[in-house]
Amino acid sequence: MSRRELREQIFKLLFRIEFNSPEEMPEQEQLFFEDSCEADAADEEYISSKYRKIAEKLETIDEMLNTKTENWNTDRMGKVDLTILRLAVYEIAFDDEVPTGVAINEAVELAKKFGQDASSGFVNGILARFA
């Protein structure tokens, strides 16, 4: 899979956090790979590893988002936008392999594909504060 396809799969897996308890997520992760994601073993390991790293830092990432946004907080954000922002903030702040510009651009592309009409502008505006 390309990096973009891998990122999209991480987004889809991370999105499940919004609808499942932390205790249910290991089973959700297993179901994701059985039902939704056609990845080889190496890609599956990459997706799982990055998903887990993001999930471990979710509280910190949400605090970072809440600090950078005005008149918005993570409780008010749409679930798709929030998931995209969490992935991008993780890449910007904690993943040295992903340049900030790439993280922002890829987040905007995810927002165009999965979000509402205004999602790409919303995501871009918030992530610009992290650049």
Tab-separated table of C-alpha atoms in Angstrom:
chain	number	residue	atom	x	y	z
A	1	MET	CA	0.000	0.000	0.000
A	2	SER	CA	1.091	3.559	-0.553
A	3	ARG	CA	1.604	5.904	2.398
A	4	ARG	CA	-1.677	7.620	1.556
A	5	GLU	CA	-3.543	4.298	1.556
A	6	LEU	CA	-1.911	3.315	4.849
A	7	ARG	CA	-2.891	6.650	6.390
A	8	GLU	CA	-6.469	6.168	5.202
A	9	GLN	CA	-6.602	2.742	6.859
A	10	ILE	CA	-5.199	4.190	10.099
A	11	PHE	CA	-7.899	6.869	9.948
A	12	LYS	CA	-10.622	4.245	9.506
A	13	LEU	CA	-9.357	2.179	12.433
A	14	LEU	CA	-8.876	5.250	14.625
A	15	PHE	CA	-12.419	6.376	13.819
A	16	ARG	CA	-13.740	3.290	15.623
A	17	ILE	CA	-12.559	4.786	18.926
A	18	GLU	CA	-15.514	7.163	18.771
A	19	PHE	CA	-18.010	4.306	18.911
A	20	ASN	CA	-16.318	1.714	21.110
A	21	SER	CA	-14.930	1.577	24.616
A	22	PRO	CA	-11.184	1.120	25.146
A	23	GLU	CA	-11.895	-2.442	26.274
A	24	GLU	CA	-13.607	-3.206	22.959
A	25	MET	CA	-10.874	-1.787	20.734
A	26	PRO	CA	-8.628	-4.881	20.578
A	27	GLU	CA	-11.586	-6.841	19.205
A	28	GLN	CA	-12.474	-3.946	16.886
A	29	GLU	CA	-8.901	-3.893	15.596
A	30	GLN	CA	-9.073	-7.613	14.859
A	31	LEU	CA	-12.438	-7.228	13.114
A	32	PHE	CA	-11.091	-4.296	11.115
A	33	PHE	CA	-8.364	-6.436	9.580
A	34	GLU	CA	-10.673	-9.405	9.036
A	35	ASP	CA	-13.535	-7.454	7.436
A	36	SER	CA	-12.452	-4.037	6.210
A	37	CYS	CA	-8.792	-3.888	5.374
A	38	GLU	CA	-6.972	-5.877	2.737
A	39	ALA	CA	-3.411	-5.428	3.917
A	40	ASP	CA	-0.424	-7.724	3.795
A	41	ALA	CA	1.342	-8.606	7.044
A	42	ALA	CA	3.823	-5.718	6.873
A	43	ASP	CA	1.130	-3.125	6.159
A	44	GLU	CA	-1.102	-4.577	8.872
A	45	GLU	CA	1.746	-4.241	11.377
A	46	TYR	CA	2.394	-0.641	10.300
A	47	ILE	CA	-1.305	0.283	10.598
A	48	SER	CA	-1.672	-1.402	14.002
A	49	SER	CA	1.517	0.091	15.352
A	50	LYS	CA	0.682	3.637	14.349
A	51	TYR	CA	-2.932	3.292	15.508
A	52	ARG	CA	-1.765	2.117	18.955
A	53	LYS	CA	0.762	4.938	19.248
A	54	ILE	CA	-1.960	7.480	18.474
A	55	ALA	CA	-4.435	5.811	20.855
A	56	GLU	CA	-1.846	5.939	23.661
A	57	LYS	CA	-1.440	9.704	23.175
A	58	LEU	CA	-5.110	10.522	22.569
A	59	GLU	CA	-5.520	12.521	25.769
A	60	THR	CA	-2.390	14.561	25.051
A	61	ILE	CA	-3.422	15.121	21.431
A	62	ASP	CA	-6.884	16.290	22.489
A	63	GLU	CA	-5.324	18.701	25.003
A	64	MET	CA	-3.093	20.067	22.241
A	65	LEU	CA	-6.107	20.549	19.974
A	66	ASN	CA	-8.129	22.242	22.705
A	67	THR	CA	-5.233	24.608	23.412
A	68	LYS	CA	-4.832	25.640	19.758
A	69	THR	CA	-8.484	26.124	18.856
A	70	GLU	CA	-10.595	29.164	19.635
A	71	ASN	CA	-14.299	28.723	20.383
A	72	TRP	CA	-13.957	25.028	19.574
A	73	ASN	CA	-13.007	22.017	21.589
A	74	THR	CA	-12.802	18.351	20.810
A	75	ASP	CA	-16.247	17.732	22.324
A	76	ARG	CA	-17.865	20.002	19.709
A	77	MET	CA	-15.987	18.741	16.654
A	78	GLY	CA	-17.489	16.290	14.209
A	79	LYS	CA	-16.163	12.790	14.677
A	80	VAL	CA	-14.637	12.581	11.188
A	81	ASP	CA	-12.867	15.929	11.526
A	82	LEU	CA	-11.671	15.074	15.026
A	83	THR	CA	-10.252	11.737	13.910
A	84	ILE	CA	-8.415	13.376	11.011
A	85	LEU	CA	-7.046	16.070	13.325
A	86	ARG	CA	-5.881	13.495	15.862
A	87	LEU	CA	-3.991	11.596	13.193
A	88	ALA	CA	-2.412	14.752	11.793
A	89	VAL	CA	-1.458	16.209	15.185
A	90	TYR	CA	0.170	12.913	16.089
A	91	GLU	CA	2.185	13.020	12.873
A	92	ILE	CA	3.165	16.662	13.383
A	93	ALA	CA	4.100	16.399	17.051
A	94	PHE	CA	5.307	12.836	17.538
A	95	ASP	CA	6.222	11.208	14.198
A	96	ASP	CA	9.628	12.355	12.956
A	97	GLU	CA	9.188	10.436	9.695
A	98	VAL	CA	6.341	12.685	8.489
A	99	PRO	CA	7.118	16.314	7.590
A	100	THR	CA	4.586	18.822	8.936
A	101	GLY	CA	3.560	19.954	5.454
A	102	VAL	CA	2.874	16.382	4.380
A	103	ALA	CA	0.812	15.706	7.526
A	104	ILE	CA	-1.311	18.795	6.882
A	105	ASN	CA	-1.752	18.084	3.170
A	106	GLU	CA	-2.734	14.467	3.791
A	107	ALA	CA	-5.183	15.515	6.514
A	108	VAL	CA	-6.837	17.968	4.139
A	109	GLU	CA	-7.124	15.223	1.512
A	110	LEU	CA	-8.729	12.883	4.061
A	111	ALA	CA	-11.153	15.669	5.000
A	112	LYS	CA	-12.097	16.151	1.337
A	113	LYS	CA	-12.716	12.435	0.949
A	114	PHE	CA	-14.490	11.611	4.222
A	115	GLY	CA	-15.661	14.910	5.685
A	116	GLN	CA	-18.360	17.419	4.923
A	117	ASP	CA	-18.027	20.314	2.478
A	118	ALA	CA	-16.338	22.609	4.996
A	119	SER	CA	-14.165	19.926	6.608
A	120	SER	CA	-11.043	20.492	4.534
A	121	GLY	CA	-10.969	24.214	5.372
A	122	PHE	CA	-11.680	23.521	9.044
A	123	VAL	CA	-8.918	20.895	9.273
A	124	ASN	CA	-6.457	23.089	7.366
A	125	GLY	CA	-7.204	26.088	9.571
A	126	ILE	CA	-6.626	24.216	12.797
A	127	LEU	CA	-3.504	22.415	11.589
A	128	ALA	CA	-2.000	25.685	10.349
A	129	ARG	CA	-1.710	26.626	14.026
A	130	PHE	CA	0.563	23.632	14.559
A	131	ALA	CA	2.871	24.498	11.671
